[in-house]
Amino acid sequence: MKSGSGPLPRLPGSRLQQRTRKQLRDGGVIAYSTESCYGLGCRPLDTRAIRRVLAIKARPNHKGLIVIAADFEQIRHLVKPLSAAQRAELARYWPGPYTFLLPASRRVPPALRGRHHKIAVRVTAHGEAAALCRRLGTALVSTSANRAGQQSLKTARACRMAFKDKVLTLPGRIGKRRKPSTIIDLESGRVLR
């Protein structure tokens, strides 16, 4: 898989990196910049943290959530083994604003995949989000920072005002995309969003 191009943005300050790691390790939620808006995230195998994300958003449990990563290796354990042809197909789109539905591995908690047998994953091309995943050494749950049905938040300030101390909000700039990522079912080729 291709890796992101250009220099990696730095998560400002080692103190903030330590706070972010602790927040995630303790089952907390972070808000961070993505391609089109701020996202709410946590570690993808932490069921308690995923439930917190769902509660903060007031999002129904059955829908499932997206996971983003800096590269395929960060999400490999979340999906069943893929064929060489499937990996080649993903490489055409990643990194980029394309989320793929792939067969979920047994390790994926139901809270993450919802009522589905597939998981939505993306290797992001957003420099700050990719750098965050690299520096934290983990993929991240990524769902728009908002209450379900409301407008997505676009700034760190808006996230701090909306979520207060329920979420650790990181500084950052969102990308230039106006719409959320395209969602494609790899098996059928169907575009779902």
mmCIF file with all atom_site columns, C-alpha atoms in Angstrom:
data_model
loop_
_atom_site.group_PDB
_atom_site.id
_atom_site.type_symbol
_atom_site.label_atom_id
_atom_site.label_alt_id
_atom_site.label_comp_id
_atom_site.label_asym_id
_atom_site.label_entity_id
_atom_site.label_seq_id
_atom_site.pdbx_PDB_ins_code
_atom_site.Cartn_x
_atom_site.Cartn_y
_atom_site.Cartn_z
_atom_site.occupancy
_atom_site.B_iso_or_equiv
_atom_site.pdbx_formal_charge
_atom_site.auth_seq_id
_atom_site.auth_comp_id
_atom_site.auth_asym_id
_atom_site.auth_atom_id
_atom_site.pdbx_PDB_model_num
ATOM 1   C CA . MET A 1 1   ? 0.000   0.000   0.000  1.00 0.00 ? 1   MET A CA 1
ATOM 2   C CA . LYS A 1 2   ? 1.124   3.549   -0.692 1.00 0.00 ? 2   LYS A CA 1
ATOM 3   C CA . SER A 1 3   ? 2.059   5.757   2.212  1.00 0.00 ? 3   SER A CA 1
ATOM 4   C CA . GLY A 1 4   ? 1.075   9.411   2.524  1.00 0.00 ? 4   GLY A CA 1
ATOM 5   C CA . SER A 1 5   ? 3.239   11.909  0.705  1.00 0.00 ? 5   SER A CA 1
ATOM 6   C CA . GLY A 1 6   ? 4.896   15.013  2.100  1.00 0.00 ? 6   GLY A CA 1
ATOM 7   C CA . PRO A 1 7   ? 6.231   15.745  5.573  1.00 0.00 ? 7   PRO A CA 1
ATOM 8   C CA . LEU A 1 8   ? 4.320   14.431  8.556  1.00 0.00 ? 8   LEU A CA 1
ATOM 9   C CA . PRO A 1 9   ? 2.671   17.082  10.696 1.00 0.00 ? 9   PRO A CA 1
ATOM 10  C CA . ARG A 1 10  ? 3.617   16.824  14.350 1.00 0.00 ? 10  ARG A CA 1
ATOM 11  C CA . LEU A 1 11  ? 1.185   16.406  17.185 1.00 0.00 ? 11  LEU A CA 1
ATOM 12  C CA . PRO A 1 12  ? 2.006   19.626  19.067 1.00 0.00 ? 12  PRO A CA 1
ATOM 13  C CA . GLY A 1 13  ? 4.016   19.031  22.193 1.00 0.00 ? 13  GLY A CA 1
ATOM 14  C CA . SER A 1 14  ? 5.057   15.805  23.852 1.00 0.00 ? 14  SER A CA 1
ATOM 15  C CA . ARG A 1 15  ? 2.818   16.650  26.805 1.00 0.00 ? 15  ARG A CA 1
ATOM 16  C CA . LEU A 1 16  ? -0.244  16.589  24.541 1.00 0.00 ? 16  LEU A CA 1
ATOM 17  C CA . GLN A 1 17  ? 0.937   13.300  23.013 1.00 0.00 ? 17  GLN A CA 1
ATOM 18  C CA . GLN A 1 18  ? 1.186   11.814  26.508 1.00 0.00 ? 18  GLN A CA 1
ATOM 19  C CA . ARG A 1 19  ? -2.307  13.096  27.423 1.00 0.00 ? 19  ARG A CA 1
ATOM 20  C CA . THR A 1 20  ? -3.699  11.663  24.187 1.00 0.00 ? 20  THR A CA 1
ATOM 21  C CA . ARG A 1 21  ? -2.131  8.249   24.793 1.00 0.00 ? 21  ARG A CA 1
ATOM 22  C CA . LYS A 1 22  ? -3.443  8.213   28.361 1.00 0.00 ? 22  LYS A CA 1
ATOM 23  C CA . GLN A 1 23  ? -6.924  9.264   27.217 1.00 0.00 ? 23  GLN A CA 1
ATOM 24  C CA . LEU A 1 24  ? -7.049  6.361   24.745 1.00 0.00 ? 24  LEU A CA 1
ATOM 25  C CA . ARG A 1 25  ? -5.457  3.859   27.134 1.00 0.00 ? 25  ARG A CA 1
ATOM 26  C CA . ASP A 1 26  ? -8.058  4.767   29.793 1.00 0.00 ? 26  ASP A CA 1
ATOM 27  C CA . GLY A 1 27  ? -10.945 4.136   27.391 1.00 0.00 ? 27  GLY A CA 1
ATOM 28  C CA . GLY A 1 28  ? -11.473 7.792   26.561 1.00 0.00 ? 28  GLY A CA 1
ATOM 29  C CA . VAL A 1 29  ? -12.528 9.587   23.393 1.00 0.00 ? 29  VAL A CA 1
ATOM 30  C CA . ILE A 1 30  ? -10.606 12.147  21.347 1.00 0.00 ? 30  ILE A CA 1
ATOM 31  C CA . ALA A 1 31  ? -11.708 14.696  18.732 1.00 0.00 ? 31  ALA A CA 1
ATOM 32  C CA . TYR A 1 32  ? -9.280  15.211  15.849 1.00 0.00 ? 32  TYR A CA 1
ATOM 33  C CA . SER A 1 33  ? -9.183  16.714  12.360 1.00 0.00 ? 33  SER A CA 1
ATOM 34  C CA . THR A 1 34  ? -9.978  14.564  9.317  1.00 0.00 ? 34  THR A CA 1
ATOM 35  C CA . GLU A 1 35  ? -10.593 15.063  5.589  1.00 0.00 ? 35  GLU A CA 1
ATOM 36  C CA . SER A 1 36  ? -13.895 16.957  5.818  1.00 0.00 ? 36  SER A CA 1
ATOM 37  C CA . CYS A 1 37  ? -14.645 17.630  9.498  1.00 0.00 ? 37  CYS A CA 1
ATOM 38  C CA . TYR A 1 38  ? -13.525 16.857  13.019 1.00 0.00 ? 38  TYR A CA 1
ATOM 39  C CA . GLY A 1 39  ? -13.907 13.226  14.011 1.00 0.00 ? 39  GLY A CA 1
ATOM 40  C CA . LEU A 1 40  ? -14.556 11.464  17.296 1.00 0.00 ? 40  LEU A CA 1
ATOM 41  C CA . GLY A 1 41  ? -12.313 8.502   17.906 1.00 0.00 ? 41  GLY A CA 1
ATOM 42  C CA . CYS A 1 42  ? -10.958 5.885   20.244 1.00 0.00 ? 42  CYS A CA 1
ATOM 43  C CA . ARG A 1 43  ? -9.053  2.612   19.992 1.00 0.00 ? 43  ARG A CA 1
ATOM 44  C CA . PRO A 1 44  ? -10.933 0.220   17.693 1.00 0.00 ? 44  PRO A CA 1
ATOM 45  C CA . LEU A 1 45  ? -10.898 -2.821  19.999 1.00 0.00 ? 45  LEU A CA 1
ATOM 46  C CA . ASP A 1 46  ? -11.916 -0.925  23.151 1.00 0.00 ? 46  ASP A CA 1
ATOM 47  C CA . THR A 1 47  ? -15.629 -1.726  23.525 1.00 0.00 ? 47  THR A CA 1
ATOM 48  C CA . ARG A 1 48  ? -16.057 0.603   26.502 1.00 0.00 ? 48  ARG A CA 1
ATOM 49  C CA . ALA A 1 49  ? -14.615 3.548   24.540 1.00 0.00 ? 49  ALA A CA 1
ATOM 50  C CA . ILE A 1 50  ? -16.706 2.702   21.456 1.00 0.00 ? 50  ILE A CA 1
ATOM 51  C CA . ARG A 1 51  ? -19.833 2.800   23.632 1.00 0.00 ? 51  ARG A CA 1
ATOM 52  C CA . ARG A 1 52  ? -18.745 6.230   24.873 1.00 0.00 ? 52  ARG A CA 1
ATOM 53  C CA . VAL A 1 53  ? -18.424 7.472   21.285 1.00 0.00 ? 53  VAL A CA 1
ATOM 54  C CA . LEU A 1 54  ? -21.901 6.155   20.479 1.00 0.00 ? 54  LEU A CA 1
ATOM 55  C CA . ALA A 1 55  ? -23.357 7.776   23.626 1.00 0.00 ? 55  ALA A CA 1
ATOM 56  C CA . ILE A 1 56  ? -21.717 11.150  22.927 1.00 0.00 ? 56  ILE A CA 1
ATOM 57  C CA . LYS A 1 57  ? -23.122 11.114  19.391 1.00 0.00 ? 57  LYS A CA 1
ATOM 58  C CA . ALA A 1 58  ? -26.465 9.576   20.412 1.00 0.00 ? 58  ALA A CA 1
ATOM 59  C CA . ARG A 1 59  ? -25.823 7.216   17.483 1.00 0.00 ? 59  ARG A CA 1
ATOM 60  C CA . PRO A 1 60  ? -27.737 3.929   17.206 1.00 0.00 ? 60  PRO A CA 1
ATOM 61  C CA . ASN A 1 61  ? -25.587 0.898   18.100 1.00 0.00 ? 61  ASN A CA 1
ATOM 62  C CA . HIS A 1 62  ? -26.614 -1.118  15.032 1.00 0.00 ? 62  HIS A CA 1
ATOM 63  C CA . LYS A 1 63  ? -25.020 1.208   12.445 1.00 0.00 ? 63  LYS A CA 1
ATOM 64  C CA . GLY A 1 64  ? -21.343 0.475   13.054 1.00 0.00 ? 64  GLY A CA 1
ATOM 65  C CA . LEU A 1 65  ? -18.409 2.889   12.830 1.00 0.00 ? 65  LEU A CA 1
ATOM 66  C CA . ILE A 1 66  ? -15.495 3.610   10.495 1.00 0.00 ? 66  ILE A CA 1
ATOM 67  C CA . VAL A 1 67  ? -11.859 2.957   11.428 1.00 0.00 ? 67  VAL A CA 1
ATOM 68  C CA . ILE A 1 68  ? -9.045  5.004   9.875  1.00 0.00 ? 68  ILE A CA 1
ATOM 69  C CA . ALA A 1 69  ? -5.352  4.169   9.734  1.00 0.00 ? 69  ALA A CA 1
ATOM 70  C CA . ALA A 1 70  ? -2.041  5.493   8.471  1.00 0.00 ? 70  ALA A CA 1
ATOM 71  C CA . ASP A 1 71  ? -1.450  2.270   6.517  1.00 0.00 ? 71  ASP A CA 1
ATOM 72  C CA . PHE A 1 72  ? -2.983  -1.148  5.944  1.00 0.00 ? 72  PHE A CA 1
ATOM 73  C CA . GLU A 1 73  ? -0.830  -2.785  8.635  1.00 0.00 ? 73  GLU A CA 1
ATOM 74  C CA . GLN A 1 74  ? -2.719  -0.833  11.308 1.00 0.00 ? 74  GLN A CA 1
ATOM 75  C CA . ILE A 1 75  ? -6.040  -2.389  10.261 1.00 0.00 ? 75  ILE A CA 1
ATOM 76  C CA . ARG A 1 76  ? -4.891  -5.843  9.088  1.00 0.00 ? 76  ARG A CA 1
ATOM 77  C CA . HIS A 1 77  ? -5.984  -7.482  12.368 1.00 0.00 ? 77  HIS A CA 1
ATOM 78  C CA . LEU A 1 78  ? -9.518  -6.078  11.951 1.00 0.00 ? 78  LEU A CA 1
ATOM 79  C CA . VAL A 1 79  ? -10.230 -7.782  8.623  1.00 0.00 ? 79  VAL A CA 1
ATOM 80  C CA . LYS A 1 80  ? -10.226 -11.359 7.394  1.00 0.00 ? 80  LYS A CA 1
ATOM 81  C CA . PRO A 1 81  ? -7.307  -12.232 5.097  1.00 0.00 ? 81  PRO A CA 1
ATOM 82  C CA . LEU A 1 82  ? -7.570  -10.629 1.668  1.00 0.00 ? 82  LEU A CA 1
ATOM 83  C CA . SER A 1 83  ? -6.488  -12.013 -1.698 1.00 0.00 ? 83  SER A CA 1
ATOM 84  C CA . ALA A 1 84  ? -3.692  -10.399 -3.689 1.00 0.00 ? 84  ALA A CA 1
ATOM 85  C CA . ALA A 1 85  ? -6.301  -9.065  -6.123 1.00 0.00 ? 85  ALA A CA 1
ATOM 86  C CA . GLN A 1 86  ? -8.276  -7.465  -3.286 1.00 0.00 ? 86  GLN A CA 1
ATOM 87  C CA . ARG A 1 87  ? -5.133  -5.878  -1.842 1.00 0.00 ? 87  ARG A CA 1
ATOM 88  C CA . ALA A 1 88  ? -4.241  -4.534  -5.302 1.00 0.00 ? 88  ALA A CA 1
ATOM 89  C CA . GLU A 1 89  ? -7.732  -3.041  -5.644 1.00 0.00 ? 89  GLU A CA 1
ATOM 90  C CA . LEU A 1 90  ? -7.439  -1.276  -2.282 1.00 0.00 ? 90  LEU A CA 1
ATOM 91  C CA . ALA A 1 91  ? -3.996  0.049   -3.247 1.00 0.00 ? 91  ALA A CA 1
ATOM 92  C CA . ARG A 1 92  ? -5.625  1.894   -6.165 1.00 0.00 ? 92  ARG A CA 1
ATOM 93  C CA . TYR A 1 93  ? -7.687  3.957   -3.705 1.00 0.00 ? 93  TYR A CA 1
ATOM 94  C CA . TRP A 1 94  ? -5.530  4.240   -0.594 1.00 0.00 ? 94  TRP A CA 1
ATOM 95  C CA . PRO A 1 95  ? -4.421  6.438   0.932  1.00 0.00 ? 95  PRO A CA 1
ATOM 96  C CA . GLY A 1 96  ? -7.450  8.493   0.048  1.00 0.00 ? 96  GLY A CA 1
ATOM 97  C CA . PRO A 1 97  ? -11.038 9.478   0.901  1.00 0.00 ? 97  PRO A CA 1
ATOM 98  C CA . TYR A 1 98  ? -12.429 5.985   0.226  1.00 0.00 ? 98  TYR A CA 1
ATOM 99  C CA . THR A 1 99  ? -13.822 3.816   2.994  1.00 0.00 ? 99  THR A CA 1
ATOM 100 C CA . PHE A 1 100 ? -14.190 0.126   2.161  1.00 0.00 ? 100 PHE A CA 1
ATOM 101 C CA . LEU A 1 101 ? -16.439 -2.467  3.723  1.00 0.00 ? 101 LEU A CA 1
ATOM 102 C CA . LEU A 1 102 ? -14.322 -5.572  4.297  1.00 0.00 ? 102 LEU A CA 1
ATOM 103 C CA . PRO A 1 103 ? -15.140 -8.876  6.042  1.00 0.00 ? 103 PRO A CA 1
ATOM 104 C CA . ALA A 1 104 ? -14.534 -8.304  9.771  1.00 0.00 ? 104 ALA A CA 1
ATOM 105 C CA . SER A 1 105 ? -12.177 -10.556 11.693 1.00 0.00 ? 105 SER A CA 1
ATOM 106 C CA . ARG A 1 106 ? -13.366 -12.292 14.872 1.00 0.00 ? 106 ARG A CA 1
ATOM 107 C CA . ARG A 1 107 ? -11.476 -9.706  16.922 1.00 0.00 ? 107 ARG A CA 1
ATOM 108 C CA . VAL A 1 108 ? -13.822 -6.876  15.897 1.00 0.00 ? 108 VAL A CA 1
ATOM 109 C CA . PRO A 1 109 ? -16.278 -6.104  18.700 1.00 0.00 ? 109 PRO A CA 1
ATOM 110 C CA . PRO A 1 110 ? -19.973 -5.974  17.741 1.00 0.00 ? 110 PRO A CA 1
ATOM 111 C CA . ALA A 1 111 ? -20.104 -2.399  19.094 1.00 0.00 ? 111 ALA A CA 1
ATOM 112 C CA . LEU A 1 112 ? -17.710 -1.393  16.291 1.00 0.00 ? 112 LEU A CA 1
ATOM 113 C CA . ARG A 1 113 ? -19.281 -3.223  13.352 1.00 0.00 ? 113 ARG A CA 1
ATOM 114 C CA . GLY A 1 114 ? -22.900 -2.849  14.506 1.00 0.00 ? 114 GLY A CA 1
ATOM 115 C CA . ARG A 1 115 ? -25.249 -5.467  13.061 1.00 0.00 ? 115 ARG A CA 1
ATOM 116 C CA . HIS A 1 116 ? -22.968 -6.057  10.078 1.00 0.00 ? 116 HIS A CA 1
ATOM 117 C CA . HIS A 1 117 ? -20.447 -8.815  9.318  1.00 0.00 ? 117 HIS A CA 1
ATOM 118 C CA . LYS A 1 118 ? -18.181 -6.307  7.612  1.00 0.00 ? 118 LYS A CA 1
ATOM 119 C CA . ILE A 1 119 ? -16.137 -3.441  8.958  1.00 0.00 ? 119 ILE A CA 1
ATOM 120 C CA . ALA A 1 120 ? -15.696 -0.006  7.372  1.00 0.00 ? 120 ALA A CA 1
ATOM 121 C CA . VAL A 1 121 ? -11.998 0.920   7.094  1.00 0.00 ? 121 VAL A CA 1
ATOM 122 C CA . ARG A 1 122 ? -9.956  3.655   5.407  1.00 0.00 ? 122 ARG A CA 1
ATOM 123 C CA . VAL A 1 123 ? -6.265  4.408   4.974  1.00 0.00 ? 123 VAL A CA 1
ATOM 124 C CA . THR A 1 124 ? -6.465  8.171   5.251  1.00 0.00 ? 124 THR A CA 1
ATOM 125 C CA . ALA A 1 125 ? -4.614  10.672  3.091  1.00 0.00 ? 125 ALA A CA 1
ATOM 126 C CA . HIS A 1 126 ? -5.279  13.472  5.586  1.00 0.00 ? 126 HIS A CA 1
ATOM 127 C CA . GLY A 1 127 ? -1.782  14.320  6.814  1.00 0.00 ? 127 GLY A CA 1
ATOM 128 C CA . GLU A 1 128 ? -2.698  15.176  10.393 1.00 0.00 ? 128 GLU A CA 1
ATOM 129 C CA . ALA A 1 129 ? -4.971  12.161  10.910 1.00 0.00 ? 129 ALA A CA 1
ATOM 130 C CA . ALA A 1 130 ? -2.373  9.802   9.385  1.00 0.00 ? 130 ALA A CA 1
ATOM 131 C CA . ALA A 1 131 ? 0.384   11.342  11.521 1.00 0.00 ? 131 ALA A CA 1
ATOM 132 C CA . LEU A 1 132 ? -1.783  10.939  14.618 1.00 0.00 ? 132 LEU A CA 1
ATOM 133 C CA . CYS A 1 133 ? -2.310  7.232   13.881 1.00 0.00 ? 133 CYS A CA 1
ATOM 134 C CA . ARG A 1 134 ? 1.436   6.789   13.301 1.00 0.00 ? 134 ARG A CA 1
ATOM 135 C CA . ARG A 1 135 ? 2.489   8.600   16.446 1.00 0.00 ? 135 ARG A CA 1
ATOM 136 C CA . LEU A 1 136 ? -0.050  6.782   18.594 1.00 0.00 ? 136 LEU A CA 1
ATOM 137 C CA . GLY A 1 137 ? 0.767   3.457   16.945 1.00 0.00 ? 137 GLY A CA 1
ATOM 138 C CA . THR A 1 138 ? -2.872  2.567   16.374 1.00 0.00 ? 138 THR A CA 1
ATOM 139 C CA . ALA A 1 139 ? -5.760  2.888   13.977 1.00 0.00 ? 139 ALA A CA 1
ATOM 140 C CA . LEU A 1 140 ? -8.615  5.045   15.287 1.00 0.00 ? 140 LEU A CA 1
ATOM 141 C CA . VAL A 1 141 ? -12.370 4.892   15.239 1.00 0.00 ? 141 VAL A CA 1
ATOM 142 C CA . SER A 1 142 ? -13.490 7.809   13.082 1.00 0.00 ? 142 SER A CA 1
ATOM 143 C CA . THR A 1 143 ? -17.007 9.179   13.103 1.00 0.00 ? 143 THR A CA 1
ATOM 144 C CA . SER A 1 144 ? -18.034 12.764  12.510 1.00 0.00 ? 144 SER A CA 1
ATOM 145 C CA . ALA A 1 145 ? -17.884 14.969  15.592 1.00 0.00 ? 145 ALA A CA 1
ATOM 146 C CA . ASN A 1 146 ? -21.543 15.832  16.120 1.00 0.00 ? 146 ASN A CA 1
ATOM 147 C CA . ARG A 1 147 ? -24.731 14.575  17.648 1.00 0.00 ? 147 ARG A CA 1
ATOM 148 C CA . ALA A 1 148 ? -26.531 12.200  15.281 1.00 0.00 ? 148 ALA A CA 1
ATOM 149 C CA . GLY A 1 149 ? -28.505 14.146  12.690 1.00 0.00 ? 149 GLY A CA 1
ATOM 150 C CA . GLN A 1 150 ? -26.736 17.458  13.387 1.00 0.00 ? 150 GLN A CA 1
ATOM 151 C CA . GLN A 1 151 ? -24.098 19.269  11.367 1.00 0.00 ? 151 GLN A CA 1
ATOM 152 C CA . SER A 1 152 ? -20.511 17.985  11.602 1.00 0.00 ? 152 SER A CA 1
ATOM 153 C CA . LEU A 1 153 ? -18.147 20.202  13.586 1.00 0.00 ? 153 LEU A CA 1
ATOM 154 C CA . LYS A 1 154 ? -15.268 21.764  11.651 1.00 0.00 ? 154 LYS A CA 1
ATOM 155 C CA . THR A 1 155 ? -12.991 23.251  14.323 1.00 0.00 ? 155 THR A CA 1
ATOM 156 C CA . ALA A 1 156 ? -11.313 22.314  17.585 1.00 0.00 ? 156 ALA A CA 1
ATOM 157 C CA . ARG A 1 157 ? -13.065 25.258  19.258 1.00 0.00 ? 157 ARG A CA 1
ATOM 158 C CA . ALA A 1 158 ? -16.497 23.994  18.195 1.00 0.00 ? 158 ALA A CA 1
ATOM 159 C CA . CYS A 1 159 ? -15.627 20.522  19.558 1.00 0.00 ? 159 CYS A CA 1
ATOM 160 C CA . ARG A 1 160 ? -14.448 21.926  22.893 1.00 0.00 ? 160 ARG A CA 1
ATOM 161 C CA . MET A 1 161 ? -17.686 23.901  23.226 1.00 0.00 ? 161 MET A CA 1
ATOM 162 C CA . ALA A 1 162 ? -19.881 20.941  22.248 1.00 0.00 ? 162 ALA A CA 1
ATOM 163 C CA . PHE A 1 163 ? -18.197 18.139  24.172 1.00 0.00 ? 163 PHE A CA 1
ATOM 164 C CA . LYS A 1 164 ? -16.467 19.951  27.060 1.00 0.00 ? 164 LYS A CA 1
ATOM 165 C CA . ASP A 1 165 ? -14.520 17.444  29.197 1.00 0.00 ? 165 ASP A CA 1
ATOM 166 C CA . LYS A 1 166 ? -16.200 14.326  27.731 1.00 0.00 ? 166 LYS A CA 1
ATOM 167 C CA . VAL A 1 167 ? -13.625 14.395  24.919 1.00 0.00 ? 167 VAL A CA 1
ATOM 168 C CA . LEU A 1 168 ? -9.962  15.395  24.599 1.00 0.00 ? 168 LEU A CA 1
ATOM 169 C CA . THR A 1 169 ? -9.943  17.760  21.609 1.00 0.00 ? 169 THR A CA 1
ATOM 170 C CA . LEU A 1 170 ? -6.705  18.006  19.626 1.00 0.00 ? 170 LEU A CA 1
ATOM 171 C CA . PRO A 1 171 ? -5.686  21.051  17.607 1.00 0.00 ? 171 PRO A CA 1
ATOM 172 C CA . GLY A 1 172 ? -5.709  20.620  13.835 1.00 0.00 ? 172 GLY A CA 1
ATOM 173 C CA . ARG A 1 173 ? -7.049  21.638  10.456 1.00 0.00 ? 173 ARG A CA 1
ATOM 174 C CA . ILE A 1 174 ? -9.597  19.709  8.511  1.00 0.00 ? 174 ILE A CA 1
ATOM 175 C CA . GLY A 1 175 ? -8.971  18.833  4.874  1.00 0.00 ? 175 GLY A CA 1
ATOM 176 C CA . LYS A 1 176 ? -10.603 20.477  1.870  1.00 0.00 ? 176 LYS A CA 1
ATOM 177 C CA . ARG A 1 177 ? -13.241 17.828  1.177  1.00 0.00 ? 177 ARG A CA 1
ATOM 178 C CA . ARG A 1 178 ? -16.805 19.062  1.494  1.00 0.00 ? 178 ARG A CA 1
ATOM 179 C CA . LYS A 1 179 ? -18.374 15.606  1.728  1.00 0.00 ? 179 LYS A CA 1
ATOM 180 C CA . PRO A 1 180 ? -17.577 12.595  3.901  1.00 0.00 ? 180 PRO A CA 1
ATOM 181 C CA . SER A 1 181 ? -15.617 9.690   2.459  1.00 0.00 ? 181 SER A CA 1
ATOM 182 C CA . THR A 1 182 ? -17.094 7.496   -0.261 1.00 0.00 ? 182 THR A CA 1
ATOM 183 C CA . ILE A 1 183 ? -18.091 4.078   1.121  1.00 0.00 ? 183 ILE A CA 1
ATOM 184 C CA . ILE A 1 184 ? -17.631 1.061   -1.160 1.00 0.00 ? 184 ILE A CA 1
ATOM 185 C CA . ASP A 1 185 ? -18.360 -2.603  -0.521 1.00 0.00 ? 185 ASP A CA 1
ATOM 186 C CA . LEU A 1 186 ? -15.202 -4.289  -1.827 1.00 0.00 ? 186 LEU A CA 1
ATOM 187 C CA . GLU A 1 187 ? -16.922 -7.623  -2.480 1.00 0.00 ? 187 GLU A CA 1
ATOM 188 C CA . SER A 1 188 ? -19.768 -6.286  -4.622 1.00 0.00 ? 188 SER A CA 1
ATOM 189 C CA . GLY A 1 189 ? -18.229 -3.010  -5.809 1.00 0.00 ? 189 GLY A CA 1
ATOM 190 C CA . ARG A 1 190 ? -21.405 -1.236  -4.705 1.00 0.00 ? 190 ARG A CA 1
ATOM 191 C CA . VAL A 1 191 ? -21.032 2.423   -3.697 1.00 0.00 ? 191 VAL A CA 1
ATOM 192 C CA . LEU A 1 192 ? -23.063 2.942   -0.525 1.00 0.00 ? 192 LEU A CA 1
ATOM 193 C CA . ARG A 1 193 ? -22.332 6.645   0.048  1.00 0.00 ? 193 ARG A CA 1
#
